[in-house]
Amino acid sequence: MLASRALRLVGKRAISTSVCLRGGHGVAKVEDYTLPAYFDRRENPLPDIRYVQNLSPVQASLKEKEKGAWAALSADEKIALYRISFHQSFAEMNQESAEWKSVVAGIFFLMGLTGLLVLWQRKYVYGPVPHTLDPEYKQKELQRMLDMRMNPVEGFSANWDYENKQWKK
Amino acid sequence: MYRFAKAAVNLTGQAARQARHGSTAPPDFHQKYGNGLMVGGLVFCTAVWGYVLTQTGITWNLSPIGKVMPKPWREPEE
């Protein structure tokens, strides 16, 4: 009861570091993912924390100067202050990348590898080509198909000119 | 409504003043090698598949129409 009252005094912001209501078992380990984090997101323009958490002496002195009149800051100092608070500018985070080129290149490469696989398959897996696929056999087969008048209306034999013994143009 | 119109006019004014400077960030991997990799990949793919489709002896059994001339097939009966 008293501990919860004390918690309320500490305030909402410090909840992650305050003592948990654990009946005297101590402070729970604070995980990284429970603390406020920095994100460069268009939909969340002002992140919960500054980008640079541990300021160098130069940056610390600059932050002190920031407490005074801003007109006294040079352009470079203003940019340095921006870079302390933010990682990427909106222009930087929104810019398109050329990653698709590498992706397409990868696609072509893997398709080529597939071709090599098919090559290996032809050499080591396929059996001999049946004799019915020899060019001479196919010619005889063609003559027989035409003799049989296969599909003479709109199909196969319809393409053959029986009068002049040649393919129709 | 009036305030909205004022804001709208302000927006367009700012857009007109913005100058595009282009990025000064150093080129990343994709910008440096992307085009070359794409061309190389395409060449490799077409070379391999061109060879496989034509030189490996795979039978495609394409249609004889317009390509093959028929040949007599009847064998003399004994």
PDB file of C-alpha atoms in Angstrom:
ATOM      1  CA  MET A   1       0.000   0.000   0.000  1.00  0.00           C
ATOM      2  CA  LEU A   2       2.753   2.351   1.027  1.00  0.00           C
ATOM      3  CA  ALA A   3       4.948   1.161  -1.866  1.00  0.00           C
ATOM      4  CA  SER A   4       2.241   1.931  -4.451  1.00  0.00           C
ATOM      5  CA  ARG A   5       1.840   5.419  -2.956  1.00  0.00           C
ATOM      6  CA  ALA A   6       5.584   5.898  -3.273  1.00  0.00           C
ATOM      7  CA  LEU A   7       5.407   4.710  -6.901  1.00  0.00           C
ATOM      8  CA  ARG A   8       2.811   7.342  -7.715  1.00  0.00           C
ATOM      9  CA  LEU A   9       5.099  10.023  -6.276  1.00  0.00           C
ATOM     10  CA  VAL A  10       8.003   8.902  -8.431  1.00  0.00           C
ATOM     11  CA  GLY A  11       5.961   9.681 -11.518  1.00  0.00           C
ATOM     12  CA  LYS A  12       4.970   7.934 -14.731  1.00  0.00           C
ATOM     13  CA  ARG A  13       8.247   8.532 -16.618  1.00  0.00           C
ATOM     14  CA  ALA A  14      10.451   6.741 -14.153  1.00  0.00           C
ATOM     15  CA  ILE A  15       8.261   3.641 -13.877  1.00  0.00           C
ATOM     16  CA  SER A  16      10.838   1.498 -15.645  1.00  0.00           C
ATOM     17  CA  THR A  17      13.521   2.281 -13.074  1.00  0.00           C
ATOM     18  CA  SER A  18      11.389   2.376  -9.963  1.00  0.00           C
ATOM     19  CA  VAL A  19      11.088  -0.447  -7.483  1.00  0.00           C
ATOM     20  CA  CYS A  20       8.531  -3.021  -8.524  1.00  0.00           C
ATOM     21  CA  LEU A  21       5.767  -4.039  -6.186  1.00  0.00           C
ATOM     22  CA  ARG A  22       7.372  -7.359  -5.398  1.00  0.00           C
ATOM     23  CA  GLY A  23       6.906  -7.522  -1.708  1.00  0.00           C
ATOM     24  CA  GLY A  24      10.482  -6.811  -0.805  1.00  0.00           C
ATOM     25  CA  HIS A  25      12.252  -8.973  -3.416  1.00  0.00           C
ATOM     26  CA  GLY A  26      14.223  -6.088  -4.898  1.00  0.00           C
ATOM     27  CA  VAL A  27      14.455  -4.300  -8.220  1.00  0.00           C
ATOM     28  CA  ALA A  28      13.588  -6.288 -11.363  1.00  0.00           C
ATOM     29  CA  LYS A  29      16.190  -6.279 -14.106  1.00  0.00           C
ATOM     30  CA  VAL A  30      15.382  -3.555 -16.601  1.00  0.00           C
ATOM     31  CA  GLU A  31      15.397  -4.987 -20.131  1.00  0.00           C
ATOM     32  CA  ASP A  32      16.634  -2.852 -23.040  1.00  0.00           C
ATOM     33  CA  TYR A  33      13.448  -3.243 -24.996  1.00  0.00           C
ATOM     34  CA  THR A  34      11.355  -1.815 -22.177  1.00  0.00           C
ATOM     35  CA  LEU A  35      13.153   1.517 -22.248  1.00  0.00           C
ATOM     36  CA  PRO A  36      12.188   4.305 -24.673  1.00  0.00           C
ATOM     37  CA  ALA A  37      13.970   3.830 -27.977  1.00  0.00           C
ATOM     38  CA  TYR A  38      15.009   5.962 -30.935  1.00  0.00           C
ATOM     39  CA  PHE A  39      13.449   5.340 -34.370  1.00  0.00           C
ATOM     40  CA  ASP A  40      13.754   7.228 -37.660  1.00  0.00           C
ATOM     41  CA  ARG A  41      10.116   7.048 -38.774  1.00  0.00           C
ATOM     42  CA  ARG A  42       8.081   9.390 -40.906  1.00  0.00           C
ATOM     43  CA  GLU A  43       4.957   8.823 -38.857  1.00  0.00           C
ATOM     44  CA  ASN A  44       6.756   9.496 -35.562  1.00  0.00           C
ATOM     45  CA  PRO A  45       8.760  12.650 -36.251  1.00  0.00           C
ATOM     46  CA  LEU A  46       9.873  13.359 -32.674  1.00  0.00           C
ATOM     47  CA  PRO A  47      11.224  10.176 -31.063  1.00  0.00           C
ATOM     48  CA  ASP A  48      11.040   9.627 -27.322  1.00  0.00           C
ATOM     49  CA  ILE A  49      14.759  10.109 -26.759  1.00  0.00           C
ATOM     50  CA  ARG A  50      17.676  11.922 -28.359  1.00  0.00           C
ATOM     51  CA  TYR A  51      19.799   9.916 -30.787  1.00  0.00           C
ATOM     52  CA  VAL A  52      23.120  10.564 -29.026  1.00  0.00           C
ATOM     53  CA  GLN A  53      22.765   9.602 -25.368  1.00  0.00           C
ATOM     54  CA  ASN A  54      26.392   9.883 -24.236  1.00  0.00           C
ATOM     55  CA  LEU A  55      27.568  13.361 -25.158  1.00  0.00           C
ATOM     56  CA  SER A  56      31.235  14.056 -25.756  1.00  0.00           C
ATOM     57  CA  PRO A  57      32.668  17.108 -23.915  1.00  0.00           C
ATOM     58  CA  VAL A  58      32.337  19.190 -27.100  1.00  0.00           C
ATOM     59  CA  GLN A  59      28.717  18.157 -27.492  1.00  0.00           C
ATOM     60  CA  ALA A  60      28.020  18.768 -23.805  1.00  0.00           C
ATOM     61  CA  SER A  61      29.377  22.311 -24.016  1.00  0.00           C
ATOM     62  CA  LEU A  62      27.297  22.868 -27.156  1.00  0.00           C
ATOM     63  CA  LYS A  63      24.185  21.759 -25.269  1.00  0.00           C
ATOM     64  CA  GLU A  64      25.042  24.308 -22.573  1.00  0.00           C
ATOM     65  CA  LYS A  65      25.339  27.017 -25.214  1.00  0.00           C
ATOM     66  CA  GLU A  66      21.950  25.960 -26.555  1.00  0.00           C
ATOM     67  CA  LYS A  67      20.406  27.075 -23.272  1.00  0.00           C
ATOM     68  CA  GLY A  68      21.282  30.657 -24.134  1.00  0.00           C
ATOM     69  CA  ALA A  69      20.157  32.782 -27.085  1.00  0.00           C
ATOM     70  CA  TRP A  70      19.790  30.672 -30.234  1.00  0.00           C
ATOM     71  CA  ALA A  71      20.715  33.596 -32.471  1.00  0.00           C
ATOM     72  CA  ALA A  72      24.253  33.236 -31.065  1.00  0.00           C
ATOM     73  CA  LEU A  73      24.599  29.735 -32.587  1.00  0.00           C
ATOM     74  CA  SER A  74      26.375  29.404 -35.915  1.00  0.00           C
ATOM     75  CA  ALA A  75      24.884  27.339 -38.749  1.00  0.00           C
ATOM     76  CA  ASP A  76      27.368  24.504 -38.138  1.00  0.00           C
ATOM     77  CA  GLU A  77      26.515  24.449 -34.447  1.00  0.00           C
ATOM     78  CA  LYS A  78      22.811  24.233 -35.248  1.00  0.00           C
ATOM     79  CA  ILE A  79      23.484  21.295 -37.553  1.00  0.00           C
ATOM     80  CA  ALA A  80      25.622  19.657 -34.870  1.00  0.00           C
ATOM     81  CA  LEU A  81      22.762  20.050 -32.385  1.00  0.00           C
ATOM     82  CA  TYR A  82      20.376  18.506 -34.919  1.00  0.00           C
ATOM     83  CA  ARG A  83      22.684  15.532 -35.372  1.00  0.00           C
ATOM     84  CA  ILE A  84      22.822  15.042 -31.603  1.00  0.00           C
ATOM     85  CA  SER A  85      19.050  14.804 -31.433  1.00  0.00           C
ATOM     86  CA  PHE A  86      18.407  12.934 -34.682  1.00  0.00           C
ATOM     87  CA  HIS A  87      20.145  10.220 -36.667  1.00  0.00           C
ATOM     88  CA  GLN A  88      18.768  10.703 -40.180  1.00  0.00           C
ATOM     89  CA  SER A  89      16.975  13.713 -41.607  1.00  0.00           C
ATOM     90  CA  PHE A  90      13.605  13.227 -43.291  1.00  0.00           C
ATOM     91  CA  ALA A  91      15.255  13.486 -46.683  1.00  0.00           C
ATOM     92  CA  GLU A  92      17.773  10.810 -45.740  1.00  0.00           C
ATOM     93  CA  MET A  93      15.258   8.386 -44.250  1.00  0.00           C
ATOM     94  CA  ASN A  94      12.839   8.754 -47.154  1.00  0.00           C
ATOM     95  CA  GLN A  95      15.328   8.433 -49.978  1.00  0.00           C
ATOM     96  CA  GLU A  96      14.905   5.516 -52.315  1.00  0.00           C
ATOM     97  CA  SER A  97      17.665   3.008 -52.690  1.00  0.00           C
ATOM     98  CA  ALA A  98      19.097   1.140 -55.655  1.00  0.00           C
ATOM     99  CA  GLU A  99      18.688  -2.181 -53.876  1.00  0.00           C
ATOM    100  CA  TRP A 100      16.289  -3.469 -56.540  1.00  0.00           C
ATOM    101  CA  LYS A 101      19.189  -3.628 -59.003  1.00  0.00           C
ATOM    102  CA  SER A 102      21.066  -6.093 -56.809  1.00  0.00           C
ATOM    103  CA  VAL A 103      17.856  -8.060 -56.300  1.00  0.00           C
ATOM    104  CA  VAL A 104      17.208  -8.365 -60.042  1.00  0.00           C
ATOM    105  CA  ALA A 105      20.854  -9.300 -60.573  1.00  0.00           C
ATOM    106  CA  GLY A 106      20.439 -12.026 -57.966  1.00  0.00           C
ATOM    107  CA  ILE A 107      17.312 -13.289 -59.730  1.00  0.00           C
ATOM    108  CA  PHE A 108      19.157 -13.585 -63.052  1.00  0.00           C
ATOM    109  CA  PHE A 109      22.086 -15.308 -61.372  1.00  0.00           C
ATOM    110  CA  LEU A 110      19.906 -17.902 -59.683  1.00  0.00           C
ATOM    111  CA  MET A 111      18.039 -18.516 -62.960  1.00  0.00           C
ATOM    112  CA  GLY A 112      21.439 -19.136 -64.560  1.00  0.00           C
ATOM    113  CA  LEU A 113      22.311 -21.609 -61.822  1.00  0.00           C
ATOM    114  CA  THR A 114      19.019 -23.387 -62.535  1.00  0.00           C
ATOM    115  CA  GLY A 115      20.113 -23.662 -66.159  1.00  0.00           C
ATOM    116  CA  LEU A 116      23.336 -25.307 -65.045  1.00  0.00           C
ATOM    117  CA  LEU A 117      21.275 -27.722 -62.994  1.00  0.00           C
ATOM    118  CA  VAL A 118      19.226 -28.635 -66.079  1.00  0.00           C
ATOM    119  CA  LEU A 119      22.479 -29.122 -67.990  1.00  0.00           C
ATOM    120  CA  TRP A 120      23.748 -31.588 -65.403  1.00  0.00           C
ATOM    121  CA  GLN A 121      20.406 -33.349 -65.477  1.00  0.00           C
ATOM    122  CA  ARG A 122      20.593 -33.776 -69.265  1.00  0.00           C
ATOM    123  CA  LYS A 123      24.098 -35.218 -69.062  1.00  0.00           C
ATOM    124  CA  TYR A 124      23.708 -37.550 -66.099  1.00  0.00           C
ATOM    125  CA  VAL A 125      20.037 -38.308 -65.581  1.00  0.00           C
ATOM    126  CA  TYR A 126      18.288 -38.417 -68.965  1.00  0.00           C
ATOM    127  CA  GLY A 127      18.454 -41.648 -70.907  1.00  0.00           C
ATOM    128  CA  PRO A 128      19.141 -41.887 -74.656  1.00  0.00           C
ATOM    129  CA  VAL A 129      16.740 -40.106 -77.024  1.00  0.00           C
ATOM    130  CA  PRO A 130      14.217 -42.636 -78.452  1.00  0.00           C
ATOM    131  CA  HIS A 131      14.713 -43.571 -82.135  1.00  0.00           C
ATOM    132  CA  THR A 132      11.239 -42.262 -82.920  1.00  0.00           C
ATOM    133  CA  LEU A 133      12.633 -38.758 -82.648  1.00  0.00           C
ATOM    134  CA  ASP A 134      15.312 -39.199 -85.333  1.00  0.00           C
ATOM    135  CA  PRO A 135      14.866 -36.636 -88.152  1.00  0.00           C
ATOM    136  CA  GLU A 136      14.293 -39.352 -90.766  1.00  0.00           C
ATOM    137  CA  TYR A 137      11.711 -41.109 -88.618  1.00  0.00           C
ATOM    138  CA  LYS A 138       9.915 -37.796 -88.043  1.00  0.00           C
ATOM    139  CA  GLN A 139       9.762 -37.204 -91.785  1.00  0.00           C
ATOM    140  CA  LYS A 140       8.135 -40.608 -92.333  1.00  0.00           C
ATOM    141  CA  GLU A 141       5.811 -39.952 -89.427  1.00  0.00           C
ATOM    142  CA  LEU A 142       4.806 -36.653 -91.017  1.00  0.00           C
ATOM    143  CA  GLN A 143       3.986 -38.331 -94.325  1.00  0.00           C
ATOM    144  CA  ARG A 144       1.884 -40.925 -92.542  1.00  0.00           C
ATOM    145  CA  MET A 145      -0.005 -38.243 -90.612  1.00  0.00           C
ATOM    146  CA  LEU A 146      -0.766 -36.413 -93.851  1.00  0.00           C
ATOM    147  CA  ASP A 147      -1.825 -39.687 -95.524  1.00  0.00           C
ATOM    148  CA  MET A 148      -4.227 -40.282 -92.661  1.00  0.00           C
ATOM    149  CA  ARG A 149      -5.616 -36.760 -93.166  1.00  0.00           C
ATOM    150  CA  MET A 150      -5.143 -35.903 -89.485  1.00  0.00           C
ATOM    151  CA  ASN A 151      -7.280 -32.895 -88.516  1.00  0.00           C
ATOM    152  CA  PRO A 152      -7.923 -31.837 -92.119  1.00  0.00           C
ATOM    153  CA  VAL A 153     -10.401 -29.027 -91.427  1.00  0.00           C
ATOM    154  CA  GLU A 154      -8.590 -26.625 -89.125  1.00  0.00           C
ATOM    155  CA  GLY A 155      -5.753 -28.622 -87.629  1.00  0.00           C
ATOM    156  CA  PHE A 156      -2.639 -30.389 -88.779  1.00  0.00           C
ATOM    157  CA  SER A 157      -3.382 -31.520 -92.335  1.00  0.00           C
ATOM    158  CA  ALA A 158      -5.182 -28.268 -93.068  1.00  0.00           C
ATOM    159  CA  ASN A 159      -1.723 -26.662 -93.296  1.00  0.00           C
ATOM    160  CA  TRP A 160      -0.598 -28.995 -96.081  1.00  0.00           C
ATOM    161  CA  ASP A 161      -1.302 -28.286 -99.734  1.00  0.00           C
ATOM    162  CA  TYR A 162      -2.099 -31.713-101.218  1.00  0.00           C
ATOM    163  CA  GLU A 163      -2.218 -30.418-104.811  1.00  0.00           C
ATOM    164  CA  ASN A 164       1.280 -29.003-104.882  1.00  0.00           C
ATOM    165  CA  LYS A 165       2.728 -31.276-102.211  1.00  0.00           C
ATOM    166  CA  GLN A 166       4.036 -28.485-100.000  1.00  0.00           C
ATOM    167  CA  TRP A 167       3.112 -26.570 -96.900  1.00  0.00           C
ATOM    168  CA  LYS A 168       0.480 -23.892 -97.388  1.00  0.00           C
ATOM    169  CA  LYS A 169       1.927 -20.393 -97.294  1.00  0.00           C
TER     170      LYS A 169
ATOM    171  CA  MET B   1     -12.278  27.435 -42.992  1.00  0.00           C
ATOM    172  CA  TYR B   2     -10.405  30.714 -43.255  1.00  0.00           C
ATOM    173  CA  ARG B   3      -7.522  29.356 -41.208  1.00  0.00           C
ATOM    174  CA  PHE B   4      -7.396  26.281 -43.407  1.00  0.00           C
ATOM    175  CA  ALA B   5      -7.158  28.408 -46.548  1.00  0.00           C
ATOM    176  CA  LYS B   6      -4.390  30.473 -44.925  1.00  0.00           C
ATOM    177  CA  ALA B   7      -2.459  27.333 -44.049  1.00  0.00           C
ATOM    178  CA  ALA B   8      -2.945  25.932 -47.536  1.00  0.00           C
ATOM    179  CA  VAL B   9      -1.518  29.062 -49.116  1.00  0.00           C
ATOM    180  CA  ASN B  10       1.425  28.968 -46.696  1.00  0.00           C
ATOM    181  CA  LEU B  11       2.179  25.344 -47.646  1.00  0.00           C
ATOM    182  CA  THR B  12       2.377  26.068 -51.357  1.00  0.00           C
ATOM    183  CA  GLY B  13       4.636  29.042 -50.680  1.00  0.00           C
ATOM    184  CA  GLN B  14       7.085  26.818 -48.815  1.00  0.00           C
ATOM    185  CA  ALA B  15       7.047  24.192 -51.544  1.00  0.00           C
ATOM    186  CA  ALA B  16       7.927  26.820 -54.112  1.00  0.00           C
ATOM    187  CA  ARG B  17      10.895  27.984 -52.055  1.00  0.00           C
ATOM    188  CA  GLN B  18      12.379  24.524 -51.452  1.00  0.00           C
ATOM    189  CA  ALA B  19      15.531  23.957 -53.494  1.00  0.00           C
ATOM    190  CA  ARG B  20      16.553  20.411 -54.373  1.00  0.00           C
ATOM    191  CA  HIS B  21      20.243  19.998 -53.701  1.00  0.00           C
ATOM    192  CA  GLY B  22      20.634  16.257 -54.247  1.00  0.00           C
ATOM    193  CA  SER B  23      22.190  13.881 -51.762  1.00  0.00           C
ATOM    194  CA  THR B  24      25.847  14.173 -50.836  1.00  0.00           C
ATOM    195  CA  ALA B  25      25.883  10.784 -49.120  1.00  0.00           C
ATOM    196  CA  PRO B  26      28.599   8.445 -50.465  1.00  0.00           C
ATOM    197  CA  PRO B  27      27.244   5.888 -52.947  1.00  0.00           C
ATOM    198  CA  ASP B  28      26.306   2.587 -51.370  1.00  0.00           C
ATOM    199  CA  PHE B  29      26.960  -0.900 -52.754  1.00  0.00           C
ATOM    200  CA  HIS B  30      23.797  -0.938 -54.884  1.00  0.00           C
ATOM    201  CA  GLN B  31      24.514   2.408 -56.527  1.00  0.00           C
ATOM    202  CA  LYS B  32      28.113   1.458 -57.313  1.00  0.00           C
ATOM    203  CA  TYR B  33      27.650  -2.085 -58.581  1.00  0.00           C
ATOM    204  CA  GLY B  34      23.917  -2.502 -59.208  1.00  0.00           C
ATOM    205  CA  ASN B  35      23.950  -1.832 -62.944  1.00  0.00           C
ATOM    206  CA  GLY B  36      27.028  -3.979 -63.550  1.00  0.00           C
ATOM    207  CA  LEU B  37      25.611  -6.858 -61.554  1.00  0.00           C
ATOM    208  CA  MET B  38      22.314  -6.721 -63.432  1.00  0.00           C
ATOM    209  CA  VAL B  39      24.033  -6.808 -66.825  1.00  0.00           C
ATOM    210  CA  GLY B  40      26.380  -9.569 -65.699  1.00  0.00           C
ATOM    211  CA  GLY B  41      23.517 -11.632 -64.347  1.00  0.00           C
ATOM    212  CA  LEU B  42      21.526 -11.220 -67.571  1.00  0.00           C
ATOM    213  CA  VAL B  43      24.512 -12.236 -69.712  1.00  0.00           C
ATOM    214  CA  PHE B  44      25.206 -15.279 -67.533  1.00  0.00           C
ATOM    215  CA  CYS B  45      21.559 -16.349 -67.572  1.00  0.00           C
ATOM    216  CA  THR B  46      21.095 -15.995 -71.336  1.00  0.00           C
ATOM    217  CA  ALA B  47      24.440 -17.699 -72.056  1.00  0.00           C
ATOM    218  CA  VAL B  48      23.680 -20.730 -69.893  1.00  0.00           C
ATOM    219  CA  TRP B  49      20.109 -21.134 -71.082  1.00  0.00           C
ATOM    220  CA  GLY B  50      21.068 -20.522 -74.711  1.00  0.00           C
ATOM    221  CA  TYR B  51      23.584 -23.340 -74.465  1.00  0.00           C
ATOM    222  CA  VAL B  52      21.200 -25.658 -72.636  1.00  0.00           C
ATOM    223  CA  LEU B  53      18.329 -25.105 -75.044  1.00  0.00           C
ATOM    224  CA  THR B  54      20.366 -25.579 -78.222  1.00  0.00           C
ATOM    225  CA  GLN B  55      23.567 -27.543 -77.642  1.00  0.00           C
ATOM    226  CA  THR B  56      22.840 -30.221 -75.091  1.00  0.00           C
ATOM    227  CA  GLY B  57      20.755 -32.481 -77.297  1.00  0.00           C
ATOM    228  CA  ILE B  58      17.496 -31.939 -75.468  1.00  0.00           C
ATOM    229  CA  THR B  59      14.666 -32.898 -77.830  1.00  0.00           C
ATOM    230  CA  TRP B  60      11.984 -30.261 -78.089  1.00  0.00           C
ATOM    231  CA  ASN B  61       9.883 -32.018 -80.720  1.00  0.00           C
ATOM    232  CA  LEU B  62       8.801 -28.751 -82.278  1.00  0.00           C
ATOM    233  CA  SER B  63       5.947 -28.728 -84.774  1.00  0.00           C
ATOM    234  CA  PRO B  64       6.970 -29.939 -88.259  1.00  0.00           C
ATOM    235  CA  ILE B  65       4.533 -27.561 -89.953  1.00  0.00           C
ATOM    236  CA  GLY B  66       6.501 -25.357 -92.282  1.00  0.00           C
ATOM    237  CA  LYS B  67       9.815 -26.954 -91.285  1.00  0.00           C
ATOM    238  CA  VAL B  68       9.940 -30.644 -92.179  1.00  0.00           C
ATOM    239  CA  MET B  69       9.359 -32.211 -95.578  1.00  0.00           C
ATOM    240  CA  PRO B  70       7.605 -35.578 -95.545  1.00  0.00           C
ATOM    241  CA  LYS B  71       9.263 -38.772 -96.718  1.00  0.00           C
ATOM    242  CA  PRO B  72       7.721 -41.982 -97.990  1.00  0.00           C
ATOM    243  CA  TRP B  73       7.245 -44.451 -95.207  1.00  0.00           C
ATOM    244  CA  ARG B  74       5.734 -47.569 -96.712  1.00  0.00           C
ATOM    245  CA  GLU B  75       8.109 -50.471 -96.623  1.00  0.00           C
ATOM    246  CA  PRO B  76       7.702 -53.015 -99.432  1.00  0.00           C
ATOM    247  CA  GLU B  77       5.671 -55.887 -98.113  1.00  0.00           C
ATOM    248  CA  GLU B  78       7.315 -59.223 -98.212  1.00  0.00           C
TER     249      GLU B  78
END
